[in-house]
Short mmCIF file of C-alpha atoms and ligand atoms in Angstrom, two decimals:
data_model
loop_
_atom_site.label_atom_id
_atom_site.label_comp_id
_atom_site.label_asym_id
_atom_site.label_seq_id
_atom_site.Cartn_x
_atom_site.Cartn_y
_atom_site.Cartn_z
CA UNK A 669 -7.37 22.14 -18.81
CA UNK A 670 -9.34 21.30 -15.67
CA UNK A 671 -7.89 20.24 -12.73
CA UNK A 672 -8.35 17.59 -10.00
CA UNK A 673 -9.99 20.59 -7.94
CA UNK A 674 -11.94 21.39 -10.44
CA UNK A 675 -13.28 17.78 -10.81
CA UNK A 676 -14.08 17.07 -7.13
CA UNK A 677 -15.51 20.38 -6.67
CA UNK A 678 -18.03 18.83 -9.27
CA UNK A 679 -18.82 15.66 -7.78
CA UNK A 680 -18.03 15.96 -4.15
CA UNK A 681 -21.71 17.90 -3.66
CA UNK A 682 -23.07 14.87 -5.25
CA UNK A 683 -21.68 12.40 -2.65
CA UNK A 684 -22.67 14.62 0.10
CA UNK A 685 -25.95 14.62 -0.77
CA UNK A 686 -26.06 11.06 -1.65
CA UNK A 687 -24.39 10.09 1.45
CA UNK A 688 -26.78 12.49 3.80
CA UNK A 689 -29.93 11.14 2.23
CA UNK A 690 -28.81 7.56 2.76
CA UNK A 691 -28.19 8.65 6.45
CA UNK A 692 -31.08 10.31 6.70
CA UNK A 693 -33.83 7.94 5.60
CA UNK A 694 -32.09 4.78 6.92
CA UNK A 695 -29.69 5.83 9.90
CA UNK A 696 -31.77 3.42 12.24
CA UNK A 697 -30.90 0.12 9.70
CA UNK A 698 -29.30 -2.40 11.16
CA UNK A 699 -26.13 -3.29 8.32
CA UNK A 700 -24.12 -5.54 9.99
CA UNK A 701 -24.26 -7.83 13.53
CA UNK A 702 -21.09 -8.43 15.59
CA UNK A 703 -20.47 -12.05 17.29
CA UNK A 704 -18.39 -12.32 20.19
CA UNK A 705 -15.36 -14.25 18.56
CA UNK A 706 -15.19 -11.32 16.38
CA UNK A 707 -14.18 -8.80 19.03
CA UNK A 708 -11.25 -11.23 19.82
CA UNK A 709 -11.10 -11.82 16.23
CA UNK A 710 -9.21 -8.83 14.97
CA UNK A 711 -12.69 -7.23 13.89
CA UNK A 712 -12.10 -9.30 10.83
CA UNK A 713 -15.58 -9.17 8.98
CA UNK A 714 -17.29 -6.68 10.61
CA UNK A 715 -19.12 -3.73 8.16
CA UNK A 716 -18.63 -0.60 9.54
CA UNK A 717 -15.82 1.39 7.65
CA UNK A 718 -16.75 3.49 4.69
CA UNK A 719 -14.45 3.61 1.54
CA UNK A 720 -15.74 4.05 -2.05
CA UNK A 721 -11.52 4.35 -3.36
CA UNK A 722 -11.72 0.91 -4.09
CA UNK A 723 -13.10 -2.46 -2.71
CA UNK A 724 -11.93 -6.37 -1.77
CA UNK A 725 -13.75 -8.78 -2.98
CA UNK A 726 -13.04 -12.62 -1.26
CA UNK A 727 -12.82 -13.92 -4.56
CA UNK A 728 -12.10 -11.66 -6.81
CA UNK A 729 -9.62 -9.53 -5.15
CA UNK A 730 -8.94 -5.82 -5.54
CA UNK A 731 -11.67 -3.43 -7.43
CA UNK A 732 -10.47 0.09 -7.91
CA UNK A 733 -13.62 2.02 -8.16
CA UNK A 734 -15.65 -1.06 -10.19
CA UNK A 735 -12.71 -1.68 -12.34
CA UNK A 736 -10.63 -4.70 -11.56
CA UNK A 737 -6.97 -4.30 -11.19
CA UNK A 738 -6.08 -7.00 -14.00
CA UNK A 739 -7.83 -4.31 -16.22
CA UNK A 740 -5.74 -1.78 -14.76
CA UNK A 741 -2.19 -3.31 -15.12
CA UNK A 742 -1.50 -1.10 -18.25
CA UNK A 743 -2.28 2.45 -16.66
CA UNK A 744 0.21 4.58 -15.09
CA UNK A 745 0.37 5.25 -11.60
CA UNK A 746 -0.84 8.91 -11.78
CA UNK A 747 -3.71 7.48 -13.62
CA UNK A 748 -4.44 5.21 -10.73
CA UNK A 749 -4.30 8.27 -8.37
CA UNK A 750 -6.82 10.48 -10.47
CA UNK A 751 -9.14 7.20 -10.85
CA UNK A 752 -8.92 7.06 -6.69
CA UNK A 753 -9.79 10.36 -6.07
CA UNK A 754 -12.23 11.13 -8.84
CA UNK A 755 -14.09 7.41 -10.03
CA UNK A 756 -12.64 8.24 -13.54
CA UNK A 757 -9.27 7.53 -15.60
CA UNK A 758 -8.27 10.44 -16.94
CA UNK A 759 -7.87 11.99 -20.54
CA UNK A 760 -4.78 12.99 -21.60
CA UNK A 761 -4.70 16.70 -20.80
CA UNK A 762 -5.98 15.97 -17.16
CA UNK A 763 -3.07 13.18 -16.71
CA UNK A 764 -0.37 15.89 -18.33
CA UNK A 765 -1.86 18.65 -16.05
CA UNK A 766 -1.26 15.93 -12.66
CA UNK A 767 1.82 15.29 -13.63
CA UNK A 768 2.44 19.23 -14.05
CA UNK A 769 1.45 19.29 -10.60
CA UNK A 770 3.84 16.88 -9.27
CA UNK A 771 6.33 18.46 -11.27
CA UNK A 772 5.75 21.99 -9.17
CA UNK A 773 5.88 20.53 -5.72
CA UNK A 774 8.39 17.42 -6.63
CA UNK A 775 11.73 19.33 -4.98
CA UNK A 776 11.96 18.34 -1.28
CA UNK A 777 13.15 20.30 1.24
CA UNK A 778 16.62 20.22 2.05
CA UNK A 779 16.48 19.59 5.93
CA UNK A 780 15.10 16.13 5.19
CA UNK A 781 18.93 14.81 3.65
CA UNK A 782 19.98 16.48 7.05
CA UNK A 783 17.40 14.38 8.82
CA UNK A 784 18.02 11.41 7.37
CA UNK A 785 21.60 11.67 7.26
CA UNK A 786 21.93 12.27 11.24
CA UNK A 787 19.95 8.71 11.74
CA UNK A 788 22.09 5.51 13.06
CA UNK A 789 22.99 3.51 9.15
CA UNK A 790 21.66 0.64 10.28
CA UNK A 791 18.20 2.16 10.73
CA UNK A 792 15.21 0.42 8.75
CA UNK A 793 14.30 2.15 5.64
CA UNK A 794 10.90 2.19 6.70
CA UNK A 795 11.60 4.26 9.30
CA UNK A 796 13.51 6.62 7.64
CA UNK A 797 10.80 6.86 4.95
CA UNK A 798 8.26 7.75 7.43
CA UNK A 799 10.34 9.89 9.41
CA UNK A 800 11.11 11.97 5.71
CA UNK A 801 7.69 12.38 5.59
CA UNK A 802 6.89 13.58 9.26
CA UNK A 803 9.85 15.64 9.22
CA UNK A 804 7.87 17.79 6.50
CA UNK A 805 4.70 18.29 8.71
CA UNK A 806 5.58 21.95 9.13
CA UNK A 807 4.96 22.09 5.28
CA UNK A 808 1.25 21.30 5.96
CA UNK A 809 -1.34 23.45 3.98
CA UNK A 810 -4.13 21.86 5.70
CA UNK A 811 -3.06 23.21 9.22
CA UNK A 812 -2.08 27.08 8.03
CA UNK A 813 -5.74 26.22 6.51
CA UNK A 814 -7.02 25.41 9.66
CA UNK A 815 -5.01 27.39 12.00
CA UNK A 816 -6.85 30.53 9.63
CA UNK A 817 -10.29 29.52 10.07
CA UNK A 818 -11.31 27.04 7.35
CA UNK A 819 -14.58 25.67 7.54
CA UNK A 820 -15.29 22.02 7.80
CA UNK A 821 -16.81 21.74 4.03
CA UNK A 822 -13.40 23.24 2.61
CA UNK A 823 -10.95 20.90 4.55
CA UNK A 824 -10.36 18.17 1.91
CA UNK A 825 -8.64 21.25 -0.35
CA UNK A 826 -6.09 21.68 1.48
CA UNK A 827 -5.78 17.66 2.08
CA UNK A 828 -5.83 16.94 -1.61
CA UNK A 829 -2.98 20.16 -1.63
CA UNK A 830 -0.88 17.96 1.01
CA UNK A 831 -1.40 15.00 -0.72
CA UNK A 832 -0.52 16.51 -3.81
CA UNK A 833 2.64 17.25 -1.89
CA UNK A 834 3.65 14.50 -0.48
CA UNK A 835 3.18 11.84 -3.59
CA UNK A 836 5.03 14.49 -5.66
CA UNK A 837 8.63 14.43 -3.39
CA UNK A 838 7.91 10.00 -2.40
CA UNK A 839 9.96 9.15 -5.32
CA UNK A 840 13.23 11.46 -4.45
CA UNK A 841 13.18 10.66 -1.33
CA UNK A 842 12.32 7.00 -1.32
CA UNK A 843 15.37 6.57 -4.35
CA UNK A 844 17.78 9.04 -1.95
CA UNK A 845 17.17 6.36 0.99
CA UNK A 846 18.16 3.41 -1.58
CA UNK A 847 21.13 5.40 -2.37
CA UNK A 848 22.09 6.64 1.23
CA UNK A 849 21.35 4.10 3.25
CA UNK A 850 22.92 0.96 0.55
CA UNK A 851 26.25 3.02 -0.23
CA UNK A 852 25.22 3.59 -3.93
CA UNK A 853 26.85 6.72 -4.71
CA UNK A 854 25.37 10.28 -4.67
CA UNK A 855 21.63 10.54 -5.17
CA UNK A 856 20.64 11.09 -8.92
CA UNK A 857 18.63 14.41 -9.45
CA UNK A 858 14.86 14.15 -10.99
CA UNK A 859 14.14 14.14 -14.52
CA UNK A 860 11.18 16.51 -14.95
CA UNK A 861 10.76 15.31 -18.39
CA UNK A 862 9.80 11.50 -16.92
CA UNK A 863 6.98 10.13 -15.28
CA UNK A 864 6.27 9.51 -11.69
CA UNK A 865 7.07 5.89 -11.92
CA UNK A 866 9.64 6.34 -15.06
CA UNK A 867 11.42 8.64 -12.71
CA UNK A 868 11.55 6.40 -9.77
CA UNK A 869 13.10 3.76 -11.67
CA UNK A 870 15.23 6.32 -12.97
CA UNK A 871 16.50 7.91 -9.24
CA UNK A 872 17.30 4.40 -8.03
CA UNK A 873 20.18 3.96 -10.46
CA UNK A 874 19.45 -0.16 -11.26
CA UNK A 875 18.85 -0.86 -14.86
CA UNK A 876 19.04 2.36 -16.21
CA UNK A 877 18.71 1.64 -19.76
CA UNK A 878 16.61 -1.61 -19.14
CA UNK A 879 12.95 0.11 -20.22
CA UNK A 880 11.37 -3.13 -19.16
CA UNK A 881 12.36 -1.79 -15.62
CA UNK A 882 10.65 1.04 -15.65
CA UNK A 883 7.71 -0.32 -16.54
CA UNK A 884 8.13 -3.48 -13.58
CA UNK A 885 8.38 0.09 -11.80
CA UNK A 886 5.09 1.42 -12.84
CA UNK A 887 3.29 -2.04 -12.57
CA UNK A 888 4.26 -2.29 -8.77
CA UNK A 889 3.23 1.35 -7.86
CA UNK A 890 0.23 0.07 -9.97
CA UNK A 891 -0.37 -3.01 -8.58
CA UNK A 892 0.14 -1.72 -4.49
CA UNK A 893 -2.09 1.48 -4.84
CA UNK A 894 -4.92 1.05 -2.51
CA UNK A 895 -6.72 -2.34 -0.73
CA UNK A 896 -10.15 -0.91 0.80
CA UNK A 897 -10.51 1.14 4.08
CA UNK A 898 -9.82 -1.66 7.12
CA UNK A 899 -6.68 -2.97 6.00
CA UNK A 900 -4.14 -1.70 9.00
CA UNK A 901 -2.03 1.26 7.13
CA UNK A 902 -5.14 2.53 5.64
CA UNK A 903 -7.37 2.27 8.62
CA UNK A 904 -4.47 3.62 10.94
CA UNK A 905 -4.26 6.63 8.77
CA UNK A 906 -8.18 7.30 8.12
CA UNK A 907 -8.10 7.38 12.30
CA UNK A 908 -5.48 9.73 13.04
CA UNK A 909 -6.37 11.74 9.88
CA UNK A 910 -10.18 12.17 11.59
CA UNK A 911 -8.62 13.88 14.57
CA UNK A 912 -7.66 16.74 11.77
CA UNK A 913 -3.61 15.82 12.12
CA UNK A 914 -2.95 16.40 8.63
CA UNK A 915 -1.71 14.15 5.99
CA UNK A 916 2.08 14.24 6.88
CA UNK A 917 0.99 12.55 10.54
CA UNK A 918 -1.39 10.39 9.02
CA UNK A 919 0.81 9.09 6.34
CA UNK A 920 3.79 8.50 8.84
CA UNK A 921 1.28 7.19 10.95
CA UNK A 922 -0.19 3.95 8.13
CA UNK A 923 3.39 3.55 6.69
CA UNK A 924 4.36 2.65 10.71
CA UNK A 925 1.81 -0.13 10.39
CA UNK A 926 2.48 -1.19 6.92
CA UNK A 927 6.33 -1.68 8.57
CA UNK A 928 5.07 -4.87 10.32
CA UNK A 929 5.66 -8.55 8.94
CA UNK A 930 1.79 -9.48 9.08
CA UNK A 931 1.14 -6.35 6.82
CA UNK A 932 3.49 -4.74 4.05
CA UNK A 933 7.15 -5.88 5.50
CA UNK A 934 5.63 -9.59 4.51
CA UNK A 935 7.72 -8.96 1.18
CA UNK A 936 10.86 -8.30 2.75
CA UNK A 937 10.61 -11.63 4.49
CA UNK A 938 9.13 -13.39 1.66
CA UNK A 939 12.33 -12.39 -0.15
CA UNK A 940 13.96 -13.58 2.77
CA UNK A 941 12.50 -16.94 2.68
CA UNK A 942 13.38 -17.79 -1.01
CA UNK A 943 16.87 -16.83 -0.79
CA UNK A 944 17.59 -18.79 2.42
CA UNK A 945 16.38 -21.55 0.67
CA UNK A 946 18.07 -21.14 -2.65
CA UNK A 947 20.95 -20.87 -0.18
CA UNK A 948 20.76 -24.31 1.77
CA UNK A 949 20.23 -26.16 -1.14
CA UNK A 950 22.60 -24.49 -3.89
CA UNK A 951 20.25 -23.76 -6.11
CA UNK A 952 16.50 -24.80 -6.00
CA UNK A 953 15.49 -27.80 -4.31
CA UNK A 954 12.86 -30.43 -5.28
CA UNK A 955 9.10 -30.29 -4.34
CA UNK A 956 10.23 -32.87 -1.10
CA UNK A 957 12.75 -30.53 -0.49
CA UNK A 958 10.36 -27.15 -0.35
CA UNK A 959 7.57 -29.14 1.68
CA UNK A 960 10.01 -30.41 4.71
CA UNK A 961 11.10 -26.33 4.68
CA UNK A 962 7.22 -24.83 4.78
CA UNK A 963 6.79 -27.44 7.52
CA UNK A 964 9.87 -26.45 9.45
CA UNK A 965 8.65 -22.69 9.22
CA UNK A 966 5.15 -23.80 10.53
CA UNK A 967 6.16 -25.92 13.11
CA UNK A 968 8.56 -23.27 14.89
CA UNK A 969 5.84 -21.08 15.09
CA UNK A 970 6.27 -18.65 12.02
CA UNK A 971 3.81 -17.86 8.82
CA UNK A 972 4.67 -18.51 5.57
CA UNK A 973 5.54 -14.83 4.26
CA UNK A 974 3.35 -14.01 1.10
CA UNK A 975 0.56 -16.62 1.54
CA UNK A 976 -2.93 -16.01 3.67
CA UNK A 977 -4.92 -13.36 4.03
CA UNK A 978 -7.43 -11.20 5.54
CA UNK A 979 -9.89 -10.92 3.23
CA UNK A 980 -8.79 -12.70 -0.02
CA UNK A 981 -9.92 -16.92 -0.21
CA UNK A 982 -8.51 -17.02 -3.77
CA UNK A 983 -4.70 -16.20 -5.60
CA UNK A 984 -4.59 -12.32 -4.92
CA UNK A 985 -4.78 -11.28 -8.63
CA UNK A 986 -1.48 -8.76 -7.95
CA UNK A 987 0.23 -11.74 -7.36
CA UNK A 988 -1.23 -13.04 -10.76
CA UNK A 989 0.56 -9.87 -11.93
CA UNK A 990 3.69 -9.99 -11.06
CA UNK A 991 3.75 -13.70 -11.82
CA UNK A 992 3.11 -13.39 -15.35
CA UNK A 993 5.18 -10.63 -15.63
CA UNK A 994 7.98 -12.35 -13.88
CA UNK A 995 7.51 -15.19 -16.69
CA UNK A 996 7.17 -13.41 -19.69
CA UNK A 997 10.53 -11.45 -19.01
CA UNK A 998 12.76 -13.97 -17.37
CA UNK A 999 11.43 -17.24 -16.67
CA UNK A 1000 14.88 -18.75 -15.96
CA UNK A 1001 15.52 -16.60 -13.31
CA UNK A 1002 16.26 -18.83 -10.16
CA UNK A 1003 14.50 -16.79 -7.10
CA UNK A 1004 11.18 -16.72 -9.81
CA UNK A 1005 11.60 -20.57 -10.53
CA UNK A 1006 11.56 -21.17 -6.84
CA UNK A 1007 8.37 -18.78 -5.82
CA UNK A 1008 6.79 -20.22 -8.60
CA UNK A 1009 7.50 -23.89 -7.07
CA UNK A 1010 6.65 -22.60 -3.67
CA UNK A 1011 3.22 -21.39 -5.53
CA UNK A 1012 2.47 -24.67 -6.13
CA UNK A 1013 3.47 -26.15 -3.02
CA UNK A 1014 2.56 -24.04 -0.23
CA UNK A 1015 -1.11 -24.06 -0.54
CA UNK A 1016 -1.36 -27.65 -0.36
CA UNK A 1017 0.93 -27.59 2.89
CA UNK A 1018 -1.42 -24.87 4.56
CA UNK A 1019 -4.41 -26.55 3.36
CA UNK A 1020 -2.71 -29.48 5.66
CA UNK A 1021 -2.61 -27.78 8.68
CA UNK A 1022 -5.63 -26.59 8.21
CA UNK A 1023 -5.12 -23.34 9.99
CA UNK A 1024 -4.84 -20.39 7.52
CA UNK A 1025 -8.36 -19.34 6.34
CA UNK A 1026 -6.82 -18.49 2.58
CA UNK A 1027 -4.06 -21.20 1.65
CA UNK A 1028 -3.20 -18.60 -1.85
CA UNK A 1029 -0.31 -16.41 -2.16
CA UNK A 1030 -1.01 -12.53 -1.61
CA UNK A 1031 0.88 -9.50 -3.71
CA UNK A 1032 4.30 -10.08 -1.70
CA UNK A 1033 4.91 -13.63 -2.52
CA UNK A 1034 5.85 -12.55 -5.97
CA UNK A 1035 6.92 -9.03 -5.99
CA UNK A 1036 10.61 -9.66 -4.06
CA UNK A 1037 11.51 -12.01 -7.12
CA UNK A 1038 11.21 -9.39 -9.51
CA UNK A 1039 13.07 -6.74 -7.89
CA UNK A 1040 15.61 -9.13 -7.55
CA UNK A 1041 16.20 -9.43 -11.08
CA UNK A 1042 16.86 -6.20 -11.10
CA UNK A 1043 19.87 -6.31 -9.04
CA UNK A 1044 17.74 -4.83 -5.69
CA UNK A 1045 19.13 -7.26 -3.62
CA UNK A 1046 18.47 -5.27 -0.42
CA UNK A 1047 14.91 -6.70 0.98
CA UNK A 1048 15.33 -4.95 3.53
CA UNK A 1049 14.05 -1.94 1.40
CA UNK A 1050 11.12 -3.53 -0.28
CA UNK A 1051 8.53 -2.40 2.04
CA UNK A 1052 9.86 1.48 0.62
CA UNK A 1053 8.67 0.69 -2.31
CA UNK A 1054 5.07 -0.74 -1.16
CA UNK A 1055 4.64 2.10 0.85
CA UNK A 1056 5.34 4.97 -1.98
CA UNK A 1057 2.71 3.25 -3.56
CA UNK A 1058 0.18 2.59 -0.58
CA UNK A 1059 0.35 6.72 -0.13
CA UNK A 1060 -1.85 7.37 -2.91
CA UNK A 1061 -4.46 4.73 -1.94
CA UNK A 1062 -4.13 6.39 1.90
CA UNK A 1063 -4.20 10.16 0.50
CA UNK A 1064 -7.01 9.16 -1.98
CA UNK A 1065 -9.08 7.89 1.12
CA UNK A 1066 -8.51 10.77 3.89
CA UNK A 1067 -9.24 13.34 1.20
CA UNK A 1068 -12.66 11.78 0.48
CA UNK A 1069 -13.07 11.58 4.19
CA UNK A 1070 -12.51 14.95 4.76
CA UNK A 1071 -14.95 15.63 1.87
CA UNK A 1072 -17.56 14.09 3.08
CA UNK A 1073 -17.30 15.97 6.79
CA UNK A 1074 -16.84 12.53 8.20
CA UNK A 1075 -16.48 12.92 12.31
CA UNK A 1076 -13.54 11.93 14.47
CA UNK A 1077 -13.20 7.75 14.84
CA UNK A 1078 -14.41 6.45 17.95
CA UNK A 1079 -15.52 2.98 18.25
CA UNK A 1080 -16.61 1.89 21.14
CA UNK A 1081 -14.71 -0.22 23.51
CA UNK A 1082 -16.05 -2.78 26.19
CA UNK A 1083 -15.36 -4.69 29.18
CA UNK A 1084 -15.09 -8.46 29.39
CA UNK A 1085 -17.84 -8.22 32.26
CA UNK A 1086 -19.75 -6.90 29.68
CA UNK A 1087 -19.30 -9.63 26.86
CA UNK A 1088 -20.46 -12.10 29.63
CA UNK A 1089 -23.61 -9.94 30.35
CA UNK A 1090 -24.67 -10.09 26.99
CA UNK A 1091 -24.18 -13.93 26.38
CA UNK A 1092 -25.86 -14.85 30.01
CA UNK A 1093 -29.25 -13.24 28.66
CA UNK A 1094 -28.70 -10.45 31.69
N1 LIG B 2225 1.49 -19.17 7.42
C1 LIG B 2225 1.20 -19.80 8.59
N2 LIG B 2225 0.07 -19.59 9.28
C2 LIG B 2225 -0.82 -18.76 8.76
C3 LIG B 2225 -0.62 -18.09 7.55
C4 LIG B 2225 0.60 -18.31 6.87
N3 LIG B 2225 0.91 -17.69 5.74
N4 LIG B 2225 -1.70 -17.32 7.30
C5 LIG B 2225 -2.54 -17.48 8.34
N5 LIG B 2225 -2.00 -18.35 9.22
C6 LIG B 2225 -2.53 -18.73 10.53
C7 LIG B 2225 -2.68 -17.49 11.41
O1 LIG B 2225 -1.42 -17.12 11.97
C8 LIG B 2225 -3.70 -17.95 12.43
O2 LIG B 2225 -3.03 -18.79 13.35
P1 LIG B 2225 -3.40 -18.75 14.92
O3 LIG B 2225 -4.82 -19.18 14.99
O4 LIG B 2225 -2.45 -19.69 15.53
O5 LIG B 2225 -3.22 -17.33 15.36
C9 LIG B 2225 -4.60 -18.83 11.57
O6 LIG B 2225 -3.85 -19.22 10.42
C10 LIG B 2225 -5.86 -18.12 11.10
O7 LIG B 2225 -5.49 -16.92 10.45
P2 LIG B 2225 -6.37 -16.33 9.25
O8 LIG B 2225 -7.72 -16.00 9.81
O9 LIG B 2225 -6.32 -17.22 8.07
O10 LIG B 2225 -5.56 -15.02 8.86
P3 LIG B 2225 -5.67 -13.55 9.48
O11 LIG B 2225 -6.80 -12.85 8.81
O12 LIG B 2225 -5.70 -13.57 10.96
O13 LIG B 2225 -4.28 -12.92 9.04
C11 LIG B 2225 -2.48 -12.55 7.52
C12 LIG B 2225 -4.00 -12.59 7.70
C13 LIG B 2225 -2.17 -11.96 6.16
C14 LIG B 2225 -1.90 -11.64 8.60
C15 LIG B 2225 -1.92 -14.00 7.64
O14 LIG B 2225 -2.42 -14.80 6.58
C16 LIG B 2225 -0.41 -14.04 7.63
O15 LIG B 2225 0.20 -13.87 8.69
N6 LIG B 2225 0.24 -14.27 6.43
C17 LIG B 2225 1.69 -14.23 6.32
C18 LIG B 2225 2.18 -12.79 6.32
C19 LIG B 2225 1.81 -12.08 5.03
O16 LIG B 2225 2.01 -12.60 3.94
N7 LIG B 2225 1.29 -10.84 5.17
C20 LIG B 2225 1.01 -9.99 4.00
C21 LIG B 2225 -0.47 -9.67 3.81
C22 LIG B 2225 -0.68 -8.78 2.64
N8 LIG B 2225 -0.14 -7.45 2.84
O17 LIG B 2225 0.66 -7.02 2.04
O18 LIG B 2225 -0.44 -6.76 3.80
C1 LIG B 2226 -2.97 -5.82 1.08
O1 LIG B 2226 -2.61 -5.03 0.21
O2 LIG B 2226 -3.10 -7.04 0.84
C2 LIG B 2226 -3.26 -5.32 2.40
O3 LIG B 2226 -3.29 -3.99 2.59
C3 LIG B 2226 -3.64 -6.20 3.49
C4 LIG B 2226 -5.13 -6.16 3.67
O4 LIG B 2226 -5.86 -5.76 2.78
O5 LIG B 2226 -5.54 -6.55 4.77
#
């Protein structure tokens, strides 16, 4: 049964030289300008990352390597992972031999419970999340790798063995931080028998026998797997990953951005938003109603949560997702009535202030509702549950990175002095 090793081993000399004959005959092209506003403009636009895991589109949203991710909203997460890493979905003996693999490094280490259980109980999730995983950095393969020599060509091995790791032990420990730090009783041991996302459903202890669960489960690992190189987790990660800390600082490192309300803790407020609402009004309130409250939000200075976005100028198809999802399962739930009003009400309210460049709702509008249902009440938590997800899409990237001998990140920086040089025609 081949492996993933096996696989890349394959293909990886074809990207190499693909990559180093692009460089070589057109190194000196010129692929993309950069305007002033755009240095005070987040970099937003500017084409100079490379990332072939998967790709953005404005209006079209996210393409995991060509494939769209409405065409993808059947697959299993491990599939996803393969398809990442390799550009192909997987047969069935290459998905059962993953999944082996994840079996054999699933247990985590003991001294992370210890870890986690010394921090102060009111600390985020997130940060316990990302401390579990830096707390394991001694496990590293890639630095006993390096420490003994390894050359440059051989250093995505032992990154794919660290990622291998790490996505193996995310569910326990993201499932024993529901359970520890939300007073839900002792943490439930792994099933060996399930699957990655069957078994994080399973840990968490909500809807055991509810199969439709699982498989909301599945759909949001699915649906949260990757979003191109420059968005800020990924893009943190690829940096610090290019100074060779391995994957258990880079990982700690993107999860720390993902933890901010502009980026993946958007769904915890989102969540937020709805019930506060559902809350002043008893129950959901009429269209009026919603408007006055999105104007409220706007006019004290605060974004929408779950609408806008970077890249997107059209409904972010994972919202699409989740919506339908939502609808087909329980369409009388309240919190899903009222995102689905707010769905068609926000847009036309940031339309009216004209600010936001995308008026649509991105994948956290939605995905809050749904967990809901399931009696995960804690928002707080939701951004956990993006960033198990979000791991493969970062692994998936600093492993191709470090197969294709990419260099350390180093933009360069300027002065203002400078900017005014340029624009005076000095
Ligand atoms: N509500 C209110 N104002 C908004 C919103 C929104 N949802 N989206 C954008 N704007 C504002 C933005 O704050 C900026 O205002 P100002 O000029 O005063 O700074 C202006 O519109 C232009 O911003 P854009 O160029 O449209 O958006 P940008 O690319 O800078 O930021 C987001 C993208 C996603 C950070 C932004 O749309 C936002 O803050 N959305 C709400 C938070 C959210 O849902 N984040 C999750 C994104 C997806 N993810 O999971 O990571
Ligand atoms: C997302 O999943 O929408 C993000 O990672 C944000 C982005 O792509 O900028």
């Amino acid at each position: 049964m081949p492996n993933l090793r096996v696989i890349l081993r394959e293909k990886i000399p074809e990207w190499r030289t693909e990559l180093r004959e692009l460089v070589s005959e057109h190194g000196e092209n010129t692929i993309s300008d950069v305007k002033l506003r755009q240095v005070f403009g987040g970099l937003r636009g500017v084409k100079g990352l490379l990332c072939n895991t998967s790709l953005v589109e404005p209006e079209k949203g996210l393409i995991v390597r060509g494939i769209p991710i409405l065409e993808l909203t059947d697959k299993i997460p491990e599939e996803i992972f393969y398809l990442l890493l390799t550009g192909e979905l997987p047969d069935e003996p290459a998905l059962a031999r993953l999944q082996a693999e994840y079996n054999e490094r699933a247990e985590v280490p003991p001294y992370v419970w210890d870890v986690l259980e010394t921090m102060p109980k009111n600390s985020h999730p997130m940060v316990m999340f990302s401390l579990a995983i830096l707390s394991m950095q001694r496990e590293s393969r890639f630095k006993i790798a390096y420490d003994s020599g390894v050359k440059k060509p051989n250093y995505w091995e032992s990154t794919l063995e660290d990622a291998l790791c790490i996505l193996a032990k995310l569910p326990e420990i993201a499932a024993g931080i529901y359970r520890m730090r939300f007073n839900k009783g002792p943490r439930i041991p792994r099933n060996p028998k399930l699957d990655w996302g069957g078994n994080f459903a399973h840990m968490l202890g909500l809807s055991e026998n509810d199969p439709v669960f699982a498989d909301m489960m599945r759909l949001y690992l699915v649906l949260h797997c990757d979003h191109e190189g420059g968005n800020v987790s990924a893009f943190t990660c690829h940096v610090v990953n290019s100074a060779l800390s391995d994957l258990y600082y880079s990982v700690s490192a993107g999860l720390n951005g993902l933890a901010g309300p502009l980026h993946g803790l958007a769904n915890q407020e989102c969540l937020k938003f709805v019930l506060w609402i559902l809350n002043r009004f008893s129950g959901v309130p009429d269209d009026e109603q919603i408007r006055e409250e999105c104007w409220e939000t706007l006019e004290s200075g605060r974004v929408i949560p779950g609408y806008g976005h970077a890249v997107l100028r059209v409904t972010d198809p994972r919202f699409t997702a989740f919506r339908e999802f939502g609808l087909e399962h329980f369409k009388e739930d309240e919190v899903l009535q009222l995102v689905d009003k707010l769905f068609s009400i926000v847009p036309g309210v940031l339309k009216e202030q004209g600010k936001a460049k995308s008026p649509w709702p991105n994948v956290d509008s939605c995905s809050g509702a749904l967990l809901h249902h399931y009696g995960m009440n804690e928002f707080e938590y939701y951004t956990v549950l993006f960033a198990v997800s979000r791991t493969m899409g970062m692994c998936a990237q600093a492993v191709i990175s470090r197969a294709m001998m990419e260099p350390i990140t180093r933009p360069k920086s300027v002065e203002t002095g400078w900017l005014k040089e340029q624009v005076s025609g000095n």
